């Protein structure tokens, strides 16, 4: 049984539903179809092949992935994708890749891509501290691809619109995939480290248009070639067995809840509750521009930064976990991933209210 007095706002690895943890724990001891632990079965067993098929099907159904896309399970996190994307689609292409620089992870993606070819930054909000998503930019028609990050996990901004362009669109969707319905056909390749809404750490989900994969003409090392994963059903080598199994349980939970429409209403309600408090409470303010606010990672600060350590301690005493802002950014960040209950957000909001009642002294009353 999890500690019910803890509210886990951690940014990743993040909170998972209790029933997923229970079922995963049970499978570690005895995974029924095999009578063995899920940790010690062969990845080539028929039972595990079923797990891979079922996980793929859940991804396909939940996101309504069109048939001309492949679903792959890799390792190396989203961070390996920064390099793999460029190695596959920029290297030897004779073209530039166009990147949107809207946050810490987009910046890291650019750094890795530069190993493989020229990068053209379409627009950047770096000078503004990444508090918004740049919107006015163009993508040249002869680019190798356009790369963006749909949700900036650290800065708390999210893209709700994606550019229409002839060039392939590649998106790091690590921290908002499965949080709301999305039109997959707008993208040519999507990748996501699992530990934010998909499952535990250890697996990376890739959804790729087959045409894009087949357009690659240069040879690649097997483990860095998407087609090797596709052509071997994500089993070219030993896949992350447990991480895939737990992701399957988590996606089943999501499906049973009603899928992405249902979860997106819940996620909206949670974000609204917290942003409303941030806007109304005299001690706090939102770190990101209003129109680009993320529904997954809510970043906020105190007008008096000298109070932040004290509020953090107060919130922690009251069971809030993981609300400290990223080390380079400061302030606070509350991540509201799918499994976080509305009740947890209410508790955090309550902490903010109680704290303000205690410490906010409007000048007029002194
Ligand atoms: C967490 C995160 C990453 C890094 O993921 P790893 O799996 O740790 O490599 C990359 N991009 C985004 C948007 C993230 O949220």
mmCIF file of N, CA, C and O in Angstrom, residues 41-42 60 159 200 222 316 323:
data_model
loop_
_atom_site.group_PDB
_atom_site.id
_atom_site.type_symbol
_atom_site.label_atom_id
_atom_site.label_comp_id
_atom_site.label_asym_id
_atom_site.label_seq_id
_atom_site.Cartn_x
_atom_site.Cartn_y
_atom_site.Cartn_z
ATOM 1 N N UNK A 41 11.750 -14.111 -17.109
ATOM 2 C CA UNK A 41 11.232 -14.882 -18.245
ATOM 3 C C UNK A 41 11.991 -14.532 -19.527
ATOM 4 O O UNK A 41 12.606 -13.471 -19.619
ATOM 5 N N UNK A 42 11.919 -15.392 -20.497
ATOM 6 C CA UNK A 42 12.546 -15.108 -21.787
ATOM 7 C C UNK A 42 11.723 -14.074 -22.545
ATOM 8 O O UNK A 42 10.496 -14.156 -22.601
ATOM 9 N N UNK A 60 -1.741 2.031 -30.265
ATOM 10 C CA UNK A 60 -2.432 2.283 -31.523
ATOM 11 C C UNK A 60 -3.874 2.732 -31.283
ATOM 12 O O UNK A 60 -4.342 3.707 -31.869
ATOM 13 N N UNK A 159 2.913 23.097 -26.426
ATOM 14 C CA UNK A 159 2.456 23.463 -27.771
ATOM 15 C C UNK A 159 1.077 22.853 -28.010
ATOM 16 O O UNK A 159 0.923 21.644 -27.872
ATOM 17 N N UNK A 200 7.080 3.123 -16.309
ATOM 18 C CA UNK A 200 8.307 3.410 -15.561
ATOM 19 C C UNK A 200 9.462 3.717 -16.519
ATOM 20 O O UNK A 200 9.342 3.531 -17.727
ATOM 21 N N UNK A 222 23.174 -1.163 -36.225
ATOM 22 C CA UNK A 222 21.845 -1.772 -36.011
ATOM 23 C C UNK A 222 21.045 -1.114 -34.896
ATOM 24 O O UNK A 222 19.859 -0.825 -35.047
ATOM 25 N N UNK A 316 6.191 20.456 2.051
ATOM 26 C CA UNK A 316 6.731 19.102 2.272
ATOM 27 C C UNK A 316 6.218 18.516 3.586
ATOM 28 O O UNK A 316 5.865 17.338 3.651
ATOM 29 N N UNK A 323 7.834 19.176 -5.649
ATOM 30 C CA UNK A 323 7.371 20.459 -6.220
ATOM 31 C C UNK A 323 8.485 21.495 -6.374
ATOM 32 O O UNK A 323 8.238 22.614 -6.813
#
